[in-house]
């Protein structure tokens, strides 16, 4: 019984993190119809950013979050203006190859700057543990879960209530019609890309407190984010959250009940999920038109 | 193009939400207009070979003969090894180009076939004491079966999903190779019976590359290659025209997998030591994608040219440097290629001002000479 409850708790925490991570990819995919293969690498950039702020400037993770988000937004805006917008209307293969090259560059730069030793960010709450009825969760994981949910809620409000968010929703639903009613598509694309990167940076920063990370984790994370987006439908925050919880719980149960595997098979599990999901929904994300 | 790029569309390229839009926009990297046959440029296959074809064939035969005779000139071992490596990558990039360049189903996990081929050969040689050549039929069989089993569900997906699912397959199989210690030796790897004969491998890879390039030229001009290009440009349209797209895609995928697996087996035999890290290489993918993109996706002579250029750069600039500057530089190169030369060398040479780079050059010339008569190519 205790193992079961612990597995559920672990699954929910993983799910919260995955939801935030995948939401960045989902936003970009839903609006620009581009799969960003550098997504996982960019998450690790966010993690290193949090680590560098903490160890060099002494800025704690929670205080650093706005800075990290701003850097992410600026970086994403810049990337979209210099690279992504140039290939957005080309055949699918071109954005894929471009973001694949980008992933490679980012990984190389990370190894260059930080070497390959695993790092972990320390925060003021690093040592403490939340203990409810014998289920033990580290404070860092608890903070990550709560903040992920809060941010997802804020994003939903943004997409539904603000002018910019609704313009994004409109662009995702029907690009031509959005253009006709006077929405500047180029600006929306850049803003969406910036926002997506900001979200994934924040997810990386929160993640960096919970466990050690290194430059080569990116590919598996990209894969998992993609699985969640396919499963949940692009752009719909609720769908992403549900799908992320499913993936997180599945992973937690596998590592709790299948001995000797642990999360080492993370990539394999994610891949099996990809195949299953795509077998069930061959159109993948394209069917989910509505955002939020 | 000094200002901020804006997203175009709507006014000059009729975009359609459906993926079956047969509109070829001016930027589409299609190597054949939709209404003509898929022959390169103006060449028509005719009964009597033209003089140009005879010359090209003559050059090819001379090149092959020269390379064939090369080891007898008493060349040193390292040059022979470098050249056989180049031949090996020519085979690999050409086989990747079949499924990714011709059919447009970009395989981001192609290294998985290489690894499986190497491991099947290695396991059979170490655990069953088979000779190397005796393992080859099994290698082909296992690689073909794996590709068929995995390709059947995945190839029904649209391009992007296929690419990412293959990336997942690659990561997953590598994990399994690490975990299945009784079979694969896990992270400790396997030591194969040694075979130190550089020249033998040189000939294997040379003959393989010659066959592969010749096959690519034949495919480029055959009905089969035309059908693959049709799948790339407009899959629904190809289906409607009576091309059985599913069967063709699967066949091509299995073919590319078998070739890559066989090369993997030879490479494992040459290396005499395999572990998951070197057999399922991370850099395999960026290398193959760069070679084919640099040379020209969906062309016959693109990947070989790309492979030679790539390896020469790698050999002379990063001799013995396995650090991350490799990742940065080649990733950046891929980005630049996609932006300014998406058709690759072959595509740009063959189709001149109908390509991105060609248009840029033309605009530049027009600006230089202030000549208004060169606006045909700018559309």
XYZ file of C-alpha atoms in Angstrom:
671
model
C 0.000 0.000 0.000
C 2.764 2.349 0.942
C 4.669 1.555 -2.216
C 1.560 2.296 -4.226
C 1.010 5.684 -2.603
C 4.671 6.570 -3.001
C 4.558 5.624 -6.673
C 1.480 7.784 -7.194
C 3.143 10.729 -5.490
C 6.310 10.320 -7.564
C 4.236 10.002 -10.709
C 2.325 13.183 -10.010
C 5.531 15.105 -9.413
C 7.109 13.817 -12.613
C 3.855 14.569 -14.411
C 3.811 18.168 -13.213
C 7.335 18.720 -14.471
C 6.628 16.985 -17.788
C 3.504 19.086 -18.242
C 5.440 22.323 -17.936
C 8.207 21.036 -20.190
C 5.814 19.776 -22.856
C 3.698 22.934 -22.723
C 6.565 24.887 -24.264
C 6.816 22.450 -27.164
C 3.064 22.266 -27.493
C 2.683 26.028 -27.765
C 5.297 26.264 -30.515
C 3.919 23.280 -32.378
C 0.311 24.337 -32.104
C 0.965 27.824 -33.409
C 3.891 27.465 -35.816
C 3.461 23.818 -36.867
C 7.145 23.275 -36.218
C 8.669 20.520 -34.115
C 11.581 21.962 -32.217
C 14.109 19.151 -31.878
C 16.295 21.331 -29.666
C 13.630 21.473 -26.980
C 15.280 19.140 -24.475
C 18.666 20.791 -24.971
C 17.113 24.179 -24.261
C 15.616 22.803 -21.050
C 19.107 21.831 -19.943
C 20.258 25.371 -20.812
C 17.640 26.679 -18.382
C 18.917 24.264 -15.748
C 22.498 25.440 -16.199
C 21.342 29.039 -16.094
C 19.755 28.465 -12.681
C 22.875 26.687 -11.506
C 25.158 29.482 -12.722
C 23.006 32.213 -11.137
C 23.069 30.369 -7.839
C 26.739 29.454 -7.726
C 28.224 32.601 -9.232
C 25.891 35.413 -8.155
C 24.215 33.791 -5.184
C 20.735 34.376 -6.594
C 18.387 31.656 -5.361
C 16.344 29.670 -7.864
C 13.002 31.167 -6.918
C 14.324 34.747 -7.169
C 16.094 33.832 -10.379
C 12.988 32.491 -12.119
C 11.847 35.856 -13.565
C 15.366 36.516 -14.855
C 15.562 33.053 -16.398
C 12.140 33.437 -17.981
C 13.107 36.824 -19.445
C 16.371 35.454 -20.829
C 14.425 32.550 -22.313
C 11.885 34.830 -23.925
C 14.585 37.068 -25.379
C 16.584 34.112 -26.608
C 13.530 32.507 -28.164
C 12.516 35.751 -29.854
C 16.016 36.138 -31.256
C 16.139 32.522 -32.449
C 12.804 32.843 -34.212
C 13.829 36.092 -35.896
C 17.194 34.817 -37.062
C 16.447 31.186 -37.924
C 13.004 29.749 -37.363
C 10.881 32.242 -39.297
C 12.992 31.673 -42.389
C 11.984 28.024 -42.603
C 8.462 28.144 -41.218
C 6.857 27.983 -44.654
C 9.274 25.493 -46.173
C 8.615 21.763 -46.405
C 8.550 19.968 -43.055
C 12.022 18.523 -43.494
C 13.775 21.888 -43.373
C 12.676 23.011 -39.879
C 13.485 19.500 -38.653
C 17.024 19.596 -39.986
C 17.466 23.158 -38.746
C 16.375 22.458 -35.176
C 18.395 19.246 -35.244
C 21.468 21.305 -36.075
C 20.508 23.744 -33.345
C 20.278 20.918 -30.799
C 23.747 19.804 -31.786
C 25.162 23.318 -31.413
C 23.523 23.855 -28.024
C 24.799 20.531 -26.712
C 28.316 21.281 -27.884
C 28.264 24.737 -26.320
C 27.035 23.285 -23.024
C 29.858 20.758 -22.913
C 32.268 23.522 -23.776
C 31.099 25.833 -21.009
C 30.265 23.411 -18.214
C 32.074 20.124 -18.998
C 30.191 16.844 -18.615
C 30.187 16.416 -14.853
C 26.628 16.197 -13.516
C 25.519 19.277 -11.569
C 22.713 20.014 -9.169
C 21.492 23.423 -8.087
C 21.298 24.016 -4.351
C 18.446 26.096 -3.016
C 17.465 27.302 0.431
C 14.975 24.469 0.679
C 17.232 21.769 -0.756
C 17.616 19.651 2.364
C 14.038 19.590 3.578
C 11.515 16.853 2.986
C 7.731 16.890 2.898
C 6.401 13.896 4.813
C 2.694 13.095 4.668
C 1.535 9.757 6.165
C 4.856 8.113 5.391
C 5.046 9.318 1.796
C 8.281 11.200 1.485
C 8.812 13.822 -1.177
C 11.694 16.257 -1.238
C 10.798 19.897 -0.821
C 12.398 20.660 -4.190
C 10.032 18.256 -5.951
C 7.067 19.664 -4.081
C 7.987 23.229 -5.080
C 8.422 22.097 -8.684
C 4.966 20.504 -8.765
C 3.182 23.481 -7.199
C 4.921 26.057 -9.371
C 4.328 24.011 -12.518
C 0.608 23.891 -11.829
C 0.506 27.603 -10.995
C 2.331 28.513 -14.197
C 0.098 26.287 -16.323
C -2.925 27.995 -14.797
C -1.435 31.394 -15.535
C -0.779 30.344 -19.116
C -4.389 29.233 -19.555
C -5.578 32.625 -18.343
C -3.116 34.327 -20.665
C -4.317 32.379 -23.699
C -7.979 32.939 -22.972
C -8.137 36.439 -21.529
C -5.394 38.626 -22.933
C -5.286 40.149 -26.387
C -1.929 38.614 -27.234
C -2.959 35.192 -25.980
C -6.141 35.250 -27.988
C -4.222 36.319 -31.067
C -2.011 33.265 -30.555
C -5.050 31.053 -30.194
C -6.486 32.512 -33.370
C -3.246 31.968 -35.275
C -3.181 28.354 -34.135
C -6.751 27.744 -35.211
C -6.631 29.352 -38.633
C -3.648 31.246 -39.888
C -5.233 32.789 -42.950
C -8.300 34.002 -41.115
C -6.124 35.437 -38.374
C -4.140 37.320 -40.982
C -7.316 38.649 -42.548
C -8.576 40.130 -39.293
C -5.342 42.006 -38.928
C -3.129 39.857 -36.738
C 0.564 40.254 -37.475
C 1.494 36.599 -37.900
C 5.243 37.159 -37.840
C 5.030 38.905 -34.483
C 2.736 36.226 -33.070
C 5.129 33.517 -34.177
C 8.092 35.197 -32.538
C 6.158 35.832 -29.350
C 4.946 32.230 -29.258
C 8.437 30.888 -29.793
C 9.813 33.194 -27.130
C 7.098 32.170 -24.704
C 7.692 28.480 -25.422
C 11.396 28.821 -24.704
C 10.723 30.882 -21.565
C 8.460 28.114 -20.264
C 10.995 25.404 -20.956
C 13.773 27.455 -19.320
C 11.691 27.791 -16.163
C 10.941 24.065 -16.224
C 14.680 23.425 -16.491
C 15.440 25.751 -13.603
C 12.932 24.007 -11.316
C 14.182 20.611 -12.475
C 17.791 21.531 -11.708
C 17.101 21.561 -7.958
C 15.468 18.145 -7.885
C 18.140 15.995 -9.499
C 21.553 16.057 -11.124
C 21.681 17.023 -14.797
C 24.306 16.960 -17.551
C 24.506 18.148 -21.183
C 23.472 14.826 -22.750
C 19.999 14.533 -21.259
C 18.332 16.613 -23.934
C 17.332 14.041 -26.543
C 15.318 11.850 -24.182
C 13.510 14.893 -22.784
C 12.637 16.087 -26.287
C 11.218 12.663 -26.982
C 9.100 12.626 -23.834
C 7.809 16.135 -24.462
C 6.830 15.064 -27.945
C 4.986 11.987 -26.670
C 2.997 14.172 -24.293
C 2.141 16.693 -26.984
C 0.907 13.967 -29.317
C -1.085 12.343 -26.552
C -2.633 15.538 -25.229
C -3.145 17.522 -28.395
C -1.226 20.665 -29.220
C -1.837 23.872 -27.376
C -4.547 22.645 -25.048
C -3.169 23.172 -21.577
C -5.603 20.750 -19.944
C -4.818 18.029 -22.461
C -1.100 18.491 -21.974
C -1.478 18.233 -18.206
C -3.510 15.033 -18.422
C -1.115 13.420 -20.879
C 1.888 14.426 -18.788
C 0.320 12.889 -15.691
C -0.306 9.648 -17.581
C 3.325 9.510 -18.724
C 4.669 10.453 -15.298
C 2.543 7.871 -13.491
C 3.432 5.165 -16.015
C 7.098 5.871 -15.491
C 6.816 5.943 -11.696
C 4.908 2.644 -11.640
C 7.415 0.949 -13.934
C 10.324 1.983 -11.737
C 8.483 1.030 -8.539
C 7.161 -2.370 -9.579
C 9.610 -3.654 -12.179
C 12.774 -4.458 -10.256
C 16.231 -3.891 -11.678
C 15.142 -1.498 -14.399
C 14.680 1.800 -12.653
C 14.444 4.855 -14.869
C 17.352 3.623 -16.971
C 14.815 2.472 -19.513
C 13.336 5.958 -19.719
C 14.103 6.246 -23.410
C 12.703 2.816 -24.165
C 9.518 3.516 -22.206
C 9.080 6.840 -23.982
C 9.594 5.190 -27.337
C 7.085 2.428 -26.650
C 4.660 5.160 -25.633
C 5.333 7.017 -28.894
C 4.502 3.964 -30.935
C 1.402 3.167 -28.908
C 0.133 6.732 -28.995
C 0.733 7.113 -32.696
C -0.920 3.779 -33.376
C -4.004 5.041 -31.549
C -3.895 8.539 -33.040
C -2.142 8.373 -36.390
C -2.999 11.978 -37.191
C -1.253 12.895 -33.986
C -1.645 16.498 -33.102
C -3.227 17.711 -36.283
C -6.670 16.672 -35.136
C -6.535 18.890 -32.070
C -7.165 22.303 -33.510
C -8.492 24.137 -30.501
C -6.135 25.845 -28.121
C -7.223 25.886 -24.467
C 17.312 40.733 -47.114
C 18.865 43.036 -44.581
C 15.722 43.668 -42.612
C 13.848 41.373 -40.322
C 12.415 38.430 -42.211
C 8.683 38.240 -42.181
C 6.607 35.186 -42.703
C 5.439 35.118 -46.255
C 2.562 33.195 -47.650
C -0.921 33.909 -48.803
C -0.150 36.159 -51.708
C 2.370 34.279 -53.778
C 2.228 30.715 -52.577
C -1.227 29.295 -52.213
C -0.871 27.413 -48.996
C -3.420 24.872 -48.037
C -4.141 23.415 -44.677
C -4.367 19.995 -46.218
C -1.060 18.212 -46.544
C -2.013 17.052 -49.989
C -1.621 20.440 -51.586
C 0.041 19.812 -54.866
C 1.254 23.376 -55.079
C 4.974 23.525 -55.442
C 6.000 26.817 -53.958
C 9.047 28.460 -55.376
C 10.991 27.540 -52.281
C 10.034 23.916 -52.238
C 13.074 21.732 -52.515
C 11.614 19.612 -55.191
C 13.978 18.405 -57.805
C 11.349 17.967 -60.460
C 8.442 20.123 -61.499
C 5.214 18.303 -60.899
C 4.272 18.019 -64.538
C 7.382 16.516 -66.060
C 9.092 13.222 -65.618
C 11.752 12.955 -62.975
C 14.804 12.984 -65.176
C 17.600 15.243 -64.119
C 17.472 18.476 -66.028
C 17.104 18.035 -69.725
C 18.475 14.505 -69.996
C 16.063 12.006 -71.414
C 16.784 8.332 -71.199
C 17.201 7.256 -74.793
C 18.219 4.007 -76.441
C 21.505 5.307 -77.727
C 23.783 6.752 -75.092
C 24.803 10.315 -75.799
C 28.401 11.402 -75.969
C 28.125 13.121 -72.604
C 26.952 9.948 -70.954
C 29.805 7.976 -72.475
C 32.263 10.540 -71.142
C 30.752 10.448 -67.669
C 30.758 6.674 -67.664
C 34.362 6.667 -68.846
C 35.403 8.991 -66.044
C 33.578 6.823 -63.512
C 35.249 3.644 -64.757
C 38.659 5.340 -64.778
C 38.118 6.596 -61.243
C 37.105 3.156 -60.061
C 40.057 1.524 -61.753
C 42.431 4.077 -60.290
C 41.059 3.566 -56.789
C 41.126 -0.192 -57.316
C 44.799 -0.113 -58.231
C 45.692 2.393 -55.533
C 46.743 0.010 -52.702
C 49.291 -1.613 -55.035
C 51.227 1.641 -55.213
C 52.534 0.954 -51.752
C 50.448 3.565 -49.993
C 50.754 3.680 -46.252
C 48.181 2.174 -43.980
C 46.638 5.357 -42.623
C 45.757 6.741 -46.051
C 44.195 3.423 -47.035
C 42.161 3.493 -43.827
C 41.040 7.082 -44.440
C 39.930 6.231 -47.959
C 38.054 3.116 -46.934
C 36.312 5.218 -44.271
C 35.255 7.645 -46.988
C 33.841 4.772 -49.074
C 31.984 3.478 -46.048
C 30.311 6.841 -45.429
C 29.424 7.105 -49.116
C 27.451 3.856 -48.727
C 25.836 5.042 -45.508
C 24.835 8.499 -46.711
C 23.504 7.107 -49.989
C 21.366 4.544 -48.194
C 20.043 7.193 -45.786
C 19.284 9.372 -48.784
C 17.042 6.647 -50.244
C 14.474 6.873 -47.479
C 15.118 10.439 -46.292
C 16.014 12.304 -49.460
C 14.032 10.448 -52.107
C 10.942 9.415 -50.150
C 11.089 12.383 -47.779
C 10.712 10.259 -44.653
C 13.617 11.601 -42.662
C 15.051 8.832 -40.546
C 16.525 10.382 -37.408
C 17.398 7.000 -35.988
C 19.285 5.481 -38.888
C 22.230 4.631 -36.640
C 20.044 1.977 -35.033
C 20.425 -0.252 -38.107
C 24.189 0.250 -38.073
C 24.313 -0.795 -34.427
C 22.046 -3.791 -34.840
C 24.096 -5.040 -37.787
C 27.324 -4.714 -35.847
C 25.905 -6.417 -32.786
C 24.352 -9.339 -34.679
C 27.683 -10.036 -36.360
C 29.589 -9.579 -33.115
C 27.325 -11.787 -31.005
C 27.317 -14.586 -33.567
C 31.098 -14.496 -33.895
C 31.786 -14.386 -30.173
C 29.059 -16.680 -28.800
C 28.590 -19.066 -31.727
C 32.122 -19.064 -33.181
C 30.854 -18.399 -36.676
C 33.124 -16.999 -39.344
C 32.443 -13.402 -40.296
C 31.056 -14.062 -43.771
C 28.724 -16.710 -42.360
C 27.099 -14.084 -40.167
C 26.209 -11.762 -43.044
C 22.995 -13.520 -44.140
C 21.795 -13.440 -40.534
C 22.716 -9.743 -40.286
C 20.684 -8.915 -43.387
C 17.777 -11.014 -42.169
C 17.681 -9.498 -38.680
C 18.080 -5.913 -39.925
C 15.391 -6.426 -42.556
C 13.008 -7.985 -40.050
C 13.600 -5.254 -37.492
C 13.052 -2.552 -40.104
C 9.885 -4.237 -41.357
C 8.435 -4.661 -37.874
C 9.236 -1.111 -36.849
C 8.580 0.484 -40.205
C 5.136 -0.961 -40.730
C 3.430 1.054 -37.969
C 5.721 4.087 -38.156
C 5.708 4.664 -41.907
C 1.972 5.194 -41.863
C 2.662 8.383 -39.928
C 3.384 11.737 -41.428
C 7.004 12.694 -41.898
C 7.633 14.546 -38.651
C 6.165 11.844 -36.468
C 8.161 9.191 -38.248
C 11.384 11.134 -37.704
C 10.877 11.525 -33.990
C 9.645 7.968 -33.492
C 12.828 6.728 -35.178
C 14.895 8.882 -32.845
C 13.053 7.145 -30.024
C 13.772 3.739 -31.522
C 17.462 4.570 -31.662
C 17.612 5.675 -28.017
C 15.515 2.713 -26.883
C 17.593 0.053 -28.648
C 20.766 1.597 -27.289
C 19.385 1.346 -23.752
C 18.445 -2.264 -24.377
C 21.943 -3.033 -25.684
C 23.345 -1.579 -22.463
C 21.013 -3.577 -20.232
C 21.043 -6.967 -22.000
C 24.447 -7.818 -20.578
C 24.334 -11.620 -21.072
C 23.916 -11.123 -24.793
C 25.769 -7.924 -25.577
C 28.291 -7.670 -22.785
C 26.611 -4.447 -21.674
C 28.877 -1.480 -21.184
C 31.966 -3.719 -21.179
C 31.385 -4.507 -24.819
C 32.470 -7.464 -26.920
C 35.894 -8.292 -28.304
C 35.724 -9.818 -31.777
C 38.309 -12.139 -33.332
C 40.893 -9.812 -34.842
C 41.273 -9.294 -38.551
C 44.026 -6.858 -39.360
C 43.919 -6.496 -43.099
C 43.267 -2.920 -44.074
C 43.410 -3.609 -47.785
C 40.660 -6.232 -47.616
C 38.310 -3.733 -45.984
C 39.397 -1.103 -48.508
C 38.203 -3.312 -51.351
C 35.000 -4.285 -49.588
C 34.014 -0.669 -49.037
C 35.225 0.451 -52.477
C 33.158 -2.147 -54.314
C 30.215 -1.474 -52.021
C 30.376 2.259 -52.649
C 30.653 1.757 -56.417
C 27.612 -0.520 -56.459
C 25.682 1.831 -54.188
C 26.359 4.962 -56.239
C 25.548 3.166 -59.477
C 22.322 1.933 -57.902
C 21.481 5.467 -56.791
C 21.948 6.760 -60.343
C 19.752 3.992 -61.660
C 17.063 4.646 -59.035
C 17.135 8.383 -59.728
C 16.169 7.716 -63.346
C 13.885 4.724 -62.858
C 10.179 4.484 -62.340
C 10.868 3.416 -58.761
C 12.855 6.552 -57.945
C 10.248 8.699 -59.614
C 7.581 7.142 -57.451
C 9.640 7.862 -54.334
C 10.031 11.511 -55.314
C 6.307 11.666 -55.933
C 5.725 10.389 -52.397
C 7.987 13.110 -51.086
C 6.306 15.904 -53.014
C 2.688 14.888 -52.603
C 1.866 11.594 -50.999
C -1.895 11.752 -51.431
C -1.488 12.678 -55.057
C 0.911 9.793 -55.593
C -1.556 7.417 -53.980
C -4.289 8.746 -56.212
C -2.138 8.214 -59.278
C -1.927 4.538 -58.451
C 1.424 4.366 -56.665
C 1.164 1.954 -53.749
C 2.917 4.301 -51.379
C 2.877 2.111 -48.279
C 4.581 -0.825 -49.965
C 7.168 1.389 -51.644
C 8.026 3.242 -48.436
C 8.370 0.015 -46.486
C 10.490 -1.619 -49.179
C 12.803 1.386 -49.347
C 13.096 1.555 -45.578
C 13.954 -2.137 -45.303
C 16.447 -1.863 -48.157
C 18.227 1.104 -46.554
C 18.229 -0.694 -43.194
C 19.756 -3.877 -44.639
C 22.515 -1.952 -46.390
C 23.314 0.100 -43.308
C 23.255 -3.000 -41.095
C 25.655 -4.836 -43.373
C 28.038 -1.877 -43.299
C 27.706 -1.870 -39.513
C 28.715 -5.535 -39.426
C 31.808 -4.877 -41.536
C 32.697 -1.887 -39.406
C 32.399 -3.927 -36.216
C 34.663 -6.575 -37.724
C 37.182 -3.899 -38.618
C 37.057 -2.279 -35.184
C 37.341 -5.678 -33.400
C 35.720 -4.158 -30.322
C 32.122 -3.024 -29.927
C 30.115 -1.466 -27.130
C 26.800 0.395 -27.184
C 28.489 3.792 -27.229
C 30.525 3.243 -30.380
C 28.062 1.025 -32.235
C 25.030 3.251 -31.619
C 26.861 6.478 -32.257
C 25.412 9.885 -31.547
C 27.484 11.532 -34.229
C 26.319 9.085 -36.904
C 23.147 10.999 -37.485
C 24.516 14.487 -37.722
C 27.205 13.160 -40.063
C 24.813 11.397 -42.421
C 22.297 14.243 -42.409
C 25.037 16.747 -43.167
C 26.561 14.685 -45.977
C 23.257 14.198 -47.734
C 22.074 17.778 -47.213
C 25.397 19.239 -48.292
C 25.464 17.113 -51.425
C 21.778 17.387 -52.179
C 18.848 15.438 -50.774
C 17.173 13.197 -53.290
C 19.975 13.366 -55.826
C 22.243 10.544 -56.938
C 25.646 12.200 -56.870
C 24.950 14.509 -53.946
C 25.608 12.205 -50.979
C 28.946 10.857 -52.289
C 30.204 14.390 -52.913
C 28.907 15.496 -49.526
C 30.559 12.539 -47.812
C 33.947 13.261 -49.375
C 33.814 16.960 -48.480
C 32.635 16.277 -44.935
C 35.327 13.705 -44.202
C 38.101 15.765 -45.732
C 37.084 18.693 -43.528
C 36.855 16.428 -40.513
C 40.213 14.809 -41.160
C 42.203 17.941 -41.734
C 40.577 20.260 -39.246
C 39.726 17.972 -36.368
C 42.424 15.370 -36.587
C 42.120 13.337 -33.381
C 39.730 15.823 -31.837
C 36.655 14.099 -30.478
C 35.644 17.036 -28.316
C 32.491 19.066 -28.641
C 33.777 21.684 -31.073
C 32.815 19.056 -33.636
C 29.175 19.224 -32.526
C 29.077 23.008 -32.570
C 30.717 23.460 -35.941
C 28.791 20.754 -37.769
C 25.492 21.736 -36.180
C 26.082 25.313 -37.269
C 27.005 24.087 -40.737
C 23.716 22.217 -40.986
C 21.789 25.336 -39.969
C 23.587 27.459 -42.560
C 22.976 24.827 -45.243
C 19.250 24.743 -44.540
C 19.075 28.523 -44.727
C 21.129 29.250 -47.840
C 21.528 25.995 -49.751
C 18.658 23.620 -48.963
C 19.028 21.918 -52.342
C 22.652 21.048 -51.638
C 25.523 21.194 -54.086
C 23.970 18.882 -56.655
C 20.610 20.608 -56.635
C 22.144 24.062 -56.894
C 24.411 23.073 -59.761
C 21.684 21.280 -61.675
C 18.922 23.811 -61.246
C 20.786 27.092 -61.010
C 18.516 30.035 -60.466
C 15.560 27.958 -59.352
C 17.266 27.408 -56.020
C 17.653 29.632 -52.985
C 21.361 30.241 -53.417
C 20.989 30.663 -57.172
C 18.377 33.359 -56.677
C 20.509 35.117 -54.093
C 23.461 35.192 -56.478
C 21.244 36.467 -59.238
C 19.830 39.234 -57.069
C 23.362 40.170 -56.136
C 24.412 40.343 -59.774
C 21.344 42.350 -60.683
C 22.149 44.819 -57.956
C 25.710 45.068 -59.188
C 24.911 45.713 -62.812
C 21.630 47.590 -62.303
C 20.267 45.432 -65.054
C 16.498 45.069 -65.178
C 16.444 42.155 -67.591
C 17.277 39.432 -65.079
C 13.995 39.192 -63.287
C 12.851 35.871 -64.722
C 14.699 33.835 -62.143
C 13.662 35.960 -59.211
C 10.123 34.690 -59.114
